[in-house]
Amino acid sequence: MGDKFKMPRTTELEFGGPVGALFLPVLLPCTVFYLLLACRTEGGSVWSLPSPLPAPSELWDLDAFLLVLGWFGLQAALGLLPVGKVTQGMQLRDGTRLAYRINGLHSFVATSLLLGLGLLGGLRLSSVHDRCVQLAFASTVASFALSVFLYGRSLGVPESALAPGGNSGNPIYDFFIGHELNPRIGSFDLKYFCELRPGLIGWLVINLAMLMKESELRGSPSVAMVLVNCFQLLYVLDALWHEEAVLTTMDIVNDGFGFMLAFGDLTWVPFTYSLQAHFLVSHPRDLAGTTAAAIVLLNALGYFIFRRANSQKNTFRRDPSDPRVAGLETIPTATGRQLLVSGWWGLVRHPNYLGDLIMALAWSLPCGLAHALPYFYVSYFTVLLIHREARDEHLCRRKYGSAWSEYCKRVPYRIFPYVY
């Protein structure tokens, strides 16, 4: 293999390096369990320790583990169906491109049909609420097992297959961040599958289970619960409809597939992103019509910014001569690519993040203002996107050099206009 295809050692480590990589696989699962248990307390406070804490033997449930494995298996089987178009990913270090089947929306429709048949047949989906902690523990065990498998197989792949950020030579760090860029079993891409399918669709199933649990307890779902379910359904459907766009994201292009993404996709997303719905089961909230309408408008504003900004970016990447983007002002770079400095991308450097955060706030507001717990998502997501923006900034400055410096002068605000 030529030296140009070899992945150089990773020297710039993130998340606290090996020390952070040692503690985060403990801290992150504990955070998930803490939040789920706090949702069930009478006070619903994130600041007081939930009591009583479950014994370790109460966390393990073989039926829950088999259910989680069955869910992953179902989504994998649906992903392998020969439906949907096949598209090419970004060019890899060795000049090749991987093929990806775009059928996430098909998987969602098939899952919905199967779930509907199950409900007609007497399936009690609300039991997901009752066993949510055990399901989260089972998903955590599966995430660890997958991460061990991923790191083990990465030790035998060519150097050209390694991730730019996960080749430090430190096994703890590389296990956490991901050593191999695109691990595959045959044509089945493990990272791409986990990025959208089991976690995102599972998030919606958990939300629906919470709605049905509330209906069991109170006779019908509250307006607040319906809003949370509808807002997040729109978000996930948008992701699945624009599934191809994920192939250009940092997760797919730059990050390896290790514990960080495996646990994030399979456990963190479905069980923490559904916190608002989970919270509302034990802490119902009545919304006035005007309040509900204002929250709907806020979510619509966030979605409008998020979708228009992403669509403009994706259109420009596919075809800069497209009439919808041909008139936008750009800055040329030494790589041959152009940087947008007008339209949505002339407002702030990450207008899609701005829309994302507005929607995140709208998802929490139906839970009221008396508790901090439902606002964990928007708080965490703000920190995540600021961190991701810093990573983007570092990569783009290294890639585009003086052109990026010029872009930053032209577009000084990162996410929040006139603030940050």
Tab-separated table of C-alpha atoms in Angstrom:
chain	number	residue	atom	x	y	z
A	1	MET	CA	0.000	0.000	0.000
A	2	GLY	CA	1.318	3.446	-0.837
A	3	ASP	CA	2.180	5.761	2.049
A	4	LYS	CA	-0.368	8.281	0.843
A	5	PHE	CA	-3.147	5.860	1.795
A	6	LYS	CA	-1.842	5.249	5.316
A	7	MET	CA	-3.683	7.047	8.086
A	8	PRO	CA	-1.265	9.173	10.126
A	9	ARG	CA	-1.291	8.972	13.908
A	10	THR	CA	-3.933	11.064	15.610
A	11	THR	CA	-2.129	13.687	17.685
A	12	GLU	CA	-4.994	16.048	18.559
A	13	LEU	CA	-7.140	14.196	21.091
A	14	GLU	CA	-10.642	15.229	22.156
A	15	PHE	CA	-12.941	14.646	25.139
A	16	GLY	CA	-10.048	14.776	27.603
A	17	GLY	CA	-7.917	12.220	25.756
A	18	PRO	CA	-7.431	8.750	27.312
A	19	VAL	CA	-8.585	9.957	30.747
A	20	GLY	CA	-11.890	11.217	29.351
A	21	ALA	CA	-12.227	8.074	27.239
A	22	LEU	CA	-11.839	6.002	30.403
A	23	PHE	CA	-14.492	7.814	32.450
A	24	LEU	CA	-17.110	8.760	29.833
A	25	PRO	CA	-18.211	5.137	29.159
A	26	VAL	CA	-19.159	5.031	32.858
A	27	LEU	CA	-20.496	8.575	33.226
A	28	LEU	CA	-22.761	8.549	30.146
A	29	PRO	CA	-24.764	5.388	31.024
A	30	CYS	CA	-25.082	6.587	34.632
A	31	THR	CA	-26.492	9.869	33.317
A	32	VAL	CA	-29.122	8.017	31.277
A	33	PHE	CA	-30.241	5.935	34.278
A	34	TYR	CA	-30.248	8.967	36.574
A	35	LEU	CA	-32.485	10.946	34.211
A	36	LEU	CA	-34.903	8.054	33.672
A	37	LEU	CA	-35.227	7.469	37.419
A	38	ALA	CA	-35.640	11.195	38.110
A	39	CYS	CA	-38.564	11.288	35.660
A	40	ARG	CA	-40.467	8.901	37.917
A	41	THR	CA	-39.972	10.720	41.208
A	42	GLU	CA	-42.814	12.798	42.599
A	43	GLY	CA	-40.804	15.991	42.514
A	44	GLY	CA	-39.320	15.299	39.083
A	45	SER	CA	-36.166	17.123	40.129
A	46	VAL	CA	-32.883	16.686	38.362
A	47	TRP	CA	-31.093	18.122	41.395
A	48	SER	CA	-32.026	15.476	43.986
A	49	LEU	CA	-30.903	11.860	43.935
A	50	PRO	CA	-33.769	9.535	42.912
A	51	SER	CA	-34.688	7.243	45.768
A	52	PRO	CA	-34.737	4.352	46.176
A	53	LEU	CA	-32.095	3.418	43.626
A	54	PRO	CA	-32.642	0.028	41.940
A	55	ALA	CA	-30.369	-2.841	42.868
A	56	PRO	CA	-28.085	-4.116	40.080
A	57	SER	CA	-30.191	-7.270	39.855
A	58	GLU	CA	-33.242	-5.131	39.090
A	59	LEU	CA	-31.541	-3.551	36.077
A	60	TRP	CA	-30.904	-6.807	34.240
A	61	ASP	CA	-33.942	-8.281	32.515
A	62	LEU	CA	-33.387	-11.057	29.995
A	63	ASP	CA	-36.695	-10.372	28.262
A	64	ALA	CA	-35.746	-6.693	27.890
A	65	PHE	CA	-32.364	-7.675	26.455
A	66	LEU	CA	-33.951	-10.040	23.936
A	67	LEU	CA	-36.463	-7.341	23.013
A	68	VAL	CA	-33.643	-4.862	22.356
A	69	LEU	CA	-31.745	-7.406	20.252
A	70	GLY	CA	-34.944	-8.202	18.365
A	71	TRP	CA	-35.476	-4.502	17.681
A	72	PHE	CA	-31.954	-4.118	16.321
A	73	GLY	CA	-32.399	-7.267	14.247
A	74	LEU	CA	-35.706	-6.064	12.800
A	75	GLN	CA	-34.212	-2.728	11.756
A	76	ALA	CA	-31.180	-4.463	10.249
A	77	ALA	CA	-33.426	-6.813	8.256
A	78	LEU	CA	-35.500	-3.876	6.970
A	79	GLY	CA	-32.330	-1.996	6.062
A	80	LEU	CA	-31.126	-4.933	3.974
A	81	LEU	CA	-34.302	-5.095	1.891
A	82	PRO	CA	-33.608	-4.316	-1.799
A	83	VAL	CA	-35.802	-1.198	-1.831
A	84	GLY	CA	-34.766	2.421	-2.184
A	85	LYS	CA	-31.994	3.832	-4.314
A	86	VAL	CA	-28.288	3.134	-3.904
A	87	THR	CA	-26.029	6.173	-3.755
A	88	GLN	CA	-22.300	6.802	-3.422
A	89	GLY	CA	-20.740	8.272	-0.292
A	90	MET	CA	-17.938	10.812	-0.081
A	91	GLN	CA	-14.559	9.920	-1.565
A	92	LEU	CA	-12.341	8.021	0.870
A	93	ARG	CA	-8.643	8.436	1.483
A	94	ASP	CA	-7.776	5.749	-1.077
A	95	GLY	CA	-9.964	7.387	-3.743
A	96	THR	CA	-12.852	4.909	-3.537
A	97	ARG	CA	-16.482	5.576	-2.637
A	98	LEU	CA	-18.779	3.280	-0.677
A	99	ALA	CA	-22.316	2.473	-1.781
A	100	TYR	CA	-25.252	3.102	0.573
A	101	ARG	CA	-28.853	2.008	0.222
A	102	ILE	CA	-31.243	4.855	1.050
A	103	ASN	CA	-34.304	3.175	2.534
A	104	GLY	CA	-34.698	4.611	6.029
A	105	LEU	CA	-38.166	5.936	5.262
A	106	HIS	CA	-39.181	2.528	3.937
A	107	SER	CA	-37.987	1.012	7.223
A	108	PHE	CA	-40.055	3.519	9.174
A	109	VAL	CA	-43.204	2.740	7.175
A	110	ALA	CA	-42.688	-1.009	7.544
A	111	THR	CA	-42.044	-0.607	11.285
A	112	SER	CA	-45.208	1.497	11.643
A	113	LEU	CA	-47.281	-1.149	9.868
A	114	LEU	CA	-45.884	-3.920	12.056
A	115	LEU	CA	-46.455	-1.844	15.172
A	116	GLY	CA	-50.014	-1.077	14.083
A	117	LEU	CA	-50.720	-4.767	13.560
A	118	GLY	CA	-49.274	-5.496	16.986
A	119	LEU	CA	-51.504	-2.900	18.645
A	120	LEU	CA	-54.554	-4.319	16.866
A	121	GLY	CA	-53.513	-7.739	18.145
A	122	GLY	CA	-53.416	-6.560	21.757
A	123	LEU	CA	-49.802	-5.399	22.142
A	124	ARG	CA	-49.512	-3.272	25.299
A	125	LEU	CA	-46.940	-0.751	24.130
A	126	SER	CA	-47.283	1.277	27.329
A	127	SER	CA	-45.252	-1.435	29.103
A	128	VAL	CA	-42.200	0.227	27.553
A	129	HIS	CA	-42.719	2.980	30.137
A	130	ASP	CA	-42.846	0.465	32.970
A	131	ARG	CA	-39.616	-1.256	31.847
A	132	CYS	CA	-37.791	1.728	30.407
A	133	VAL	CA	-34.855	1.526	32.833
A	134	GLN	CA	-34.372	-2.186	32.104
A	135	LEU	CA	-34.576	-1.534	28.358
A	136	ALA	CA	-32.002	1.245	28.656
A	137	PHE	CA	-29.703	-1.065	30.613
A	138	ALA	CA	-30.103	-3.793	27.969
A	139	SER	CA	-29.326	-1.273	25.227
A	140	THR	CA	-26.239	-0.151	27.144
A	141	VAL	CA	-25.000	-3.752	27.404
A	142	ALA	CA	-25.574	-4.170	23.657
A	143	SER	CA	-23.723	-0.906	22.962
A	144	PHE	CA	-20.694	-2.060	24.967
A	145	ALA	CA	-20.723	-5.449	23.238
A	146	LEU	CA	-20.883	-3.815	19.810
A	147	SER	CA	-18.053	-1.445	20.753
A	148	VAL	CA	-15.809	-4.318	21.817
A	149	PHE	CA	-16.548	-6.092	18.536
A	150	LEU	CA	-15.834	-2.938	16.538
A	151	TYR	CA	-12.499	-2.297	18.194
A	152	GLY	CA	-11.456	-5.935	17.892
A	153	ARG	CA	-12.189	-6.077	14.160
A	154	SER	CA	-10.533	-2.693	13.567
A	155	LEU	CA	-7.163	-4.135	14.588
A	156	GLY	CA	-7.107	-6.249	11.440
A	157	VAL	CA	-8.186	-3.740	8.781
A	158	PRO	CA	-5.876	-1.862	6.367
A	159	GLU	CA	-4.521	1.473	7.582
A	160	SER	CA	-6.463	3.251	4.852
A	161	ALA	CA	-9.679	2.103	6.572
A	162	LEU	CA	-8.884	3.789	9.902
A	163	ALA	CA	-10.566	6.961	11.134
A	164	PRO	CA	-8.614	10.234	11.053
A	165	GLY	CA	-9.526	10.978	14.665
A	166	GLY	CA	-9.262	7.450	16.079
A	167	ASN	CA	-5.705	6.347	15.285
A	168	SER	CA	-3.934	7.592	18.401
A	169	GLY	CA	-2.299	4.274	19.266
A	170	ASN	CA	-3.930	4.401	22.727
A	171	PRO	CA	-6.428	1.505	22.883
A	172	ILE	CA	-8.684	3.187	25.466
A	173	TYR	CA	-9.017	6.353	23.411
A	174	ASP	CA	-9.394	4.545	20.083
A	175	PHE	CA	-12.014	2.216	21.588
A	176	PHE	CA	-14.030	5.218	22.712
A	177	ILE	CA	-13.693	7.476	19.677
A	178	GLY	CA	-13.720	4.716	17.037
A	179	HIS	CA	-10.674	3.174	15.347
A	180	GLU	CA	-12.203	2.158	12.010
A	181	LEU	CA	-13.998	4.712	9.857
A	182	ASN	CA	-16.571	2.579	8.027
A	183	PRO	CA	-16.857	-0.924	9.524
A	184	ARG	CA	-18.900	-3.210	7.289
A	185	ILE	CA	-20.100	-6.785	7.269
A	186	GLY	CA	-20.299	-7.451	3.559
A	187	SER	CA	-22.216	-4.485	2.159
A	188	PHE	CA	-23.914	-3.751	5.501
A	189	ASP	CA	-22.438	-0.542	6.923
A	190	LEU	CA	-22.673	-0.721	10.719
A	191	LYS	CA	-22.101	2.973	11.432
A	192	TYR	CA	-24.530	4.191	8.788
A	193	PHE	CA	-27.172	1.745	10.011
A	194	CYS	CA	-26.870	2.830	13.642
A	195	GLU	CA	-26.805	6.518	12.741
A	196	LEU	CA	-30.472	6.656	11.692
A	197	ARG	CA	-32.377	3.417	12.137
A	198	PRO	CA	-32.660	1.734	15.559
A	199	GLY	CA	-32.121	4.861	17.681
A	200	LEU	CA	-34.183	7.453	15.796
A	201	ILE	CA	-37.110	5.157	15.024
A	202	GLY	CA	-36.827	3.706	18.534
A	203	TRP	CA	-37.112	7.238	19.940
A	204	LEU	CA	-40.501	7.593	18.242
A	205	VAL	CA	-41.672	4.216	19.524
A	206	ILE	CA	-40.755	5.216	23.093
A	207	ASN	CA	-42.602	8.521	22.649
A	208	LEU	CA	-45.690	6.671	21.449
A	209	ALA	CA	-45.427	4.285	24.398
A	210	MET	CA	-45.410	7.273	26.769
A	211	LEU	CA	-48.482	8.722	25.041
A	212	MET	CA	-50.300	5.423	25.442
A	213	LYS	CA	-49.269	5.162	29.094
A	214	GLU	CA	-50.655	8.638	29.750
A	215	SER	CA	-53.865	7.631	27.982
A	216	GLU	CA	-54.153	4.573	30.250
A	217	LEU	CA	-53.700	6.725	33.357
A	218	ARG	CA	-55.902	9.679	32.397
A	219	GLY	CA	-58.239	8.472	29.662
A	220	SER	CA	-56.655	10.474	26.831
A	221	PRO	CA	-53.314	12.061	25.966
A	222	SER	CA	-52.734	15.664	26.971
A	223	VAL	CA	-52.145	18.466	24.476
A	224	ALA	CA	-48.589	18.735	25.819
A	225	MET	CA	-47.926	15.033	25.108
A	226	VAL	CA	-49.418	15.287	21.621
A	227	LEU	CA	-47.248	18.317	20.820
A	228	VAL	CA	-44.057	16.588	21.963
A	229	ASN	CA	-44.901	13.487	19.909
A	230	CYS	CA	-45.791	15.509	16.796
A	231	PHE	CA	-42.758	17.809	16.975
A	232	GLN	CA	-40.324	14.935	17.330
A	233	LEU	CA	-42.107	12.828	14.712
A	234	LEU	CA	-41.619	15.683	12.232
A	235	TYR	CA	-37.927	15.894	13.128
A	236	VAL	CA	-37.268	12.181	12.645
A	237	LEU	CA	-39.301	11.989	9.432
A	238	ASP	CA	-37.282	14.932	8.105
A	239	ALA	CA	-34.051	13.069	8.891
A	240	LEU	CA	-35.288	9.923	7.143
A	241	TRP	CA	-36.662	11.845	4.145
A	242	HIS	CA	-33.279	13.553	3.705
A	243	GLU	CA	-31.333	10.439	4.665
A	244	GLU	CA	-28.787	10.888	1.893
A	245	ALA	CA	-27.590	14.150	3.466
A	246	VAL	CA	-26.161	12.243	6.451
A	247	LEU	CA	-23.410	10.922	4.147
A	248	THR	CA	-21.739	14.351	4.219
A	249	THR	CA	-21.863	14.794	8.015
A	250	MET	CA	-18.885	14.698	10.358
A	251	ASP	CA	-20.120	11.459	11.950
A	252	ILE	CA	-19.871	9.589	8.645
A	253	VAL	CA	-16.978	11.401	6.939
A	254	ASN	CA	-14.571	11.929	9.823
A	255	ASP	CA	-15.507	10.054	13.005
A	256	GLY	CA	-14.695	6.420	13.576
A	257	PHE	CA	-17.300	4.003	14.870
A	258	GLY	CA	-16.556	3.230	18.490
A	259	PHE	CA	-18.264	3.497	21.851
A	260	MET	CA	-19.033	7.213	21.462
A	261	LEU	CA	-21.275	6.754	18.427
A	262	ALA	CA	-22.485	3.231	19.242
A	263	PHE	CA	-23.763	4.199	22.689
A	264	GLY	CA	-24.926	7.583	21.428
A	265	ASP	CA	-26.956	6.126	18.564
A	266	LEU	CA	-28.373	3.068	20.312
A	267	THR	CA	-28.937	4.243	23.899
A	268	TRP	CA	-28.423	7.967	24.442
A	269	VAL	CA	-30.653	9.130	21.585
A	270	PRO	CA	-33.762	6.990	22.182
A	271	PHE	CA	-33.724	7.178	25.982
A	272	THR	CA	-32.698	10.811	26.616
A	273	TYR	CA	-34.316	12.465	23.601
A	274	SER	CA	-37.658	11.027	24.752
A	275	LEU	CA	-37.338	12.562	28.238
A	276	GLN	CA	-40.059	15.171	27.664
A	277	ALA	CA	-42.654	12.513	26.860
A	278	HIS	CA	-41.413	10.350	29.746
A	279	PHE	CA	-41.628	13.304	32.132
A	280	LEU	CA	-45.193	14.159	31.135
A	281	VAL	CA	-46.465	10.704	32.125
A	282	SER	CA	-45.733	11.356	35.804
A	283	HIS	CA	-46.015	15.156	35.699
A	284	PRO	CA	-48.993	16.079	33.495
A	285	ARG	CA	-49.258	19.607	32.193
A	286	ASP	CA	-52.354	21.432	30.971
A	287	LEU	CA	-51.663	23.917	28.195
A	288	ALA	CA	-53.897	26.849	27.321
A	289	GLY	CA	-54.793	27.121	23.647
A	290	THR	CA	-52.785	30.323	23.183
A	291	THR	CA	-49.732	28.791	24.874
A	292	ALA	CA	-49.931	25.685	22.691
A	293	ALA	CA	-50.286	27.836	19.565
A	294	ALA	CA	-47.240	29.925	20.530
A	295	ILE	CA	-45.159	26.774	21.054
A	296	VAL	CA	-46.300	25.403	17.677
A	297	LEU	CA	-45.217	28.642	15.995
A	298	LEU	CA	-41.833	28.520	17.744
A	299	ASN	CA	-41.245	24.956	16.562
A	300	ALA	CA	-42.340	25.936	13.036
A	301	LEU	CA	-39.833	28.812	13.040
A	302	GLY	CA	-37.021	26.511	14.145
A	303	TYR	CA	-37.936	23.893	11.577
A	304	PHE	CA	-38.163	26.505	8.809
A	305	ILE	CA	-34.648	27.795	9.558
A	306	PHE	CA	-33.254	24.255	9.983
A	307	ARG	CA	-34.746	22.867	6.784
A	308	ARG	CA	-34.116	25.880	4.539
A	309	ALA	CA	-30.491	26.181	5.672
A	310	ASN	CA	-29.787	22.474	5.201
A	311	SER	CA	-31.549	22.369	1.835
A	312	GLN	CA	-29.566	25.370	0.606
A	313	LYS	CA	-26.308	23.740	1.681
A	314	ASN	CA	-27.161	20.356	0.166
A	315	THR	CA	-28.335	21.908	-3.121
A	316	PHE	CA	-25.115	23.906	-3.399
A	317	ARG	CA	-22.972	20.829	-2.676
A	318	ARG	CA	-24.757	18.782	-5.346
A	319	ASP	CA	-24.820	21.448	-8.052
A	320	PRO	CA	-23.504	25.006	-7.500
A	321	SER	CA	-25.055	26.000	-10.849
A	322	ASP	CA	-28.582	25.106	-9.669
A	323	PRO	CA	-30.777	28.213	-10.195
A	324	ARG	CA	-31.800	28.114	-6.528
A	325	VAL	CA	-28.209	28.765	-5.376
A	326	ALA	CA	-26.405	30.022	-8.489
A	327	GLY	CA	-26.792	33.669	-7.436
A	328	LEU	CA	-25.339	33.209	-3.953
A	329	GLU	CA	-22.018	34.869	-3.153
A	330	THR	CA	-19.079	32.555	-2.486
A	331	ILE	CA	-15.398	32.571	-1.553
A	332	PRO	CA	-13.071	30.300	-3.609
A	333	THR	CA	-10.675	27.985	-1.748
A	334	ALA	CA	-7.417	26.259	-2.643
A	335	THR	CA	-9.243	22.904	-2.587
A	336	GLY	CA	-11.464	23.966	-5.488
A	337	ARG	CA	-14.563	24.136	-3.305
A	338	GLN	CA	-16.520	27.317	-2.637
A	339	LEU	CA	-17.651	28.720	0.706
A	340	LEU	CA	-21.130	30.245	0.845
A	341	VAL	CA	-21.177	33.773	2.312
A	342	SER	CA	-24.741	34.774	1.511
A	343	GLY	CA	-28.217	33.356	1.947
A	344	TRP	CA	-28.710	31.469	5.196
A	345	TRP	CA	-24.973	30.789	5.432
A	346	GLY	CA	-24.229	34.501	5.364
A	347	LEU	CA	-26.377	35.052	8.475
A	348	VAL	CA	-24.344	32.787	10.783
A	349	ARG	CA	-21.844	30.010	10.101
A	350	HIS	CA	-24.240	27.310	11.291
A	351	PRO	CA	-27.841	28.426	10.689
A	352	ASN	CA	-28.961	24.787	10.817
A	353	TYR	CA	-27.732	24.608	14.432
A	354	LEU	CA	-29.749	27.731	15.243
A	355	GLY	CA	-32.913	26.097	13.892
A	356	ASP	CA	-32.110	22.885	15.761
A	357	LEU	CA	-31.840	24.717	19.082
A	358	ILE	CA	-35.074	26.657	18.567
A	359	MET	CA	-36.859	23.357	17.960
A	360	ALA	CA	-35.194	21.816	21.026
A	361	LEU	CA	-36.600	24.627	23.167
A	362	ALA	CA	-40.069	24.141	21.657
A	363	TRP	CA	-39.959	20.438	22.566
A	364	SER	CA	-39.343	21.272	26.236
A	365	LEU	CA	-41.807	24.134	26.704
A	366	PRO	CA	-44.930	21.881	26.737
A	367	CYS	CA	-43.595	20.515	30.053
A	368	GLY	CA	-43.867	23.946	31.700
A	369	LEU	CA	-41.259	26.026	33.466
A	370	ALA	CA	-41.420	24.549	36.970
A	371	HIS	CA	-38.863	21.771	36.397
A	372	ALA	CA	-35.367	21.706	34.920
A	373	LEU	CA	-35.472	18.031	33.939
A	374	PRO	CA	-37.418	18.448	30.647
A	375	TYR	CA	-34.858	21.055	29.626
A	376	PHE	CA	-31.965	18.623	29.847
A	377	TYR	CA	-32.179	17.993	26.112
A	378	VAL	CA	-31.968	21.630	25.033
A	379	SER	CA	-29.173	22.266	27.571
A	380	TYR	CA	-27.176	19.228	26.480
A	381	PHE	CA	-27.820	19.942	22.804
A	382	THR	CA	-26.570	23.525	23.167
A	383	VAL	CA	-23.297	22.248	24.630
A	384	LEU	CA	-23.073	19.536	21.958
A	385	LEU	CA	-23.586	21.925	19.054
A	386	ILE	CA	-21.158	24.514	20.435
A	387	HIS	CA	-18.587	21.724	20.775
A	388	ARG	CA	-19.368	20.425	17.290
A	389	GLU	CA	-19.094	23.950	15.898
A	390	ALA	CA	-15.635	24.229	17.476
A	391	ARG	CA	-14.632	20.929	15.843
A	392	ASP	CA	-15.963	22.173	12.491
A	393	GLU	CA	-14.067	25.429	12.937
A	394	HIS	CA	-10.799	23.618	13.593
A	395	LEU	CA	-11.194	21.237	10.643
A	396	CYS	CA	-12.250	23.973	8.211
A	397	ARG	CA	-9.445	26.310	9.230
A	398	ARG	CA	-6.938	23.538	8.623
A	399	LYS	CA	-8.568	22.546	5.320
A	400	TYR	CA	-9.320	25.956	3.789
A	401	GLY	CA	-6.645	28.164	5.375
A	402	SER	CA	-6.858	31.831	4.435
A	403	ALA	CA	-10.199	31.343	2.671
A	404	TRP	CA	-11.723	30.262	5.981
A	405	SER	CA	-10.229	33.284	7.737
A	406	GLU	CA	-11.847	35.499	5.114
A	407	TYR	CA	-15.135	33.657	5.569
A	408	CYS	CA	-15.015	34.240	9.336
A	409	LYS	CA	-14.497	37.969	8.759
A	410	ARG	CA	-17.490	38.075	6.432
A	411	VAL	CA	-19.663	35.924	8.723
A	412	PRO	CA	-18.532	36.713	12.287
A	413	TYR	CA	-21.313	34.964	14.222
A	414	ARG	CA	-21.153	31.209	14.683
A	415	ILE	CA	-24.663	30.114	15.736
A	416	PHE	CA	-26.609	32.970	17.359
A	417	PRO	CA	-26.776	36.241	15.376
A	418	TYR	CA	-25.173	39.160	17.272
A	419	VAL	CA	-24.559	36.901	20.293
A	420	TYR	CA	-22.187	34.032	19.442
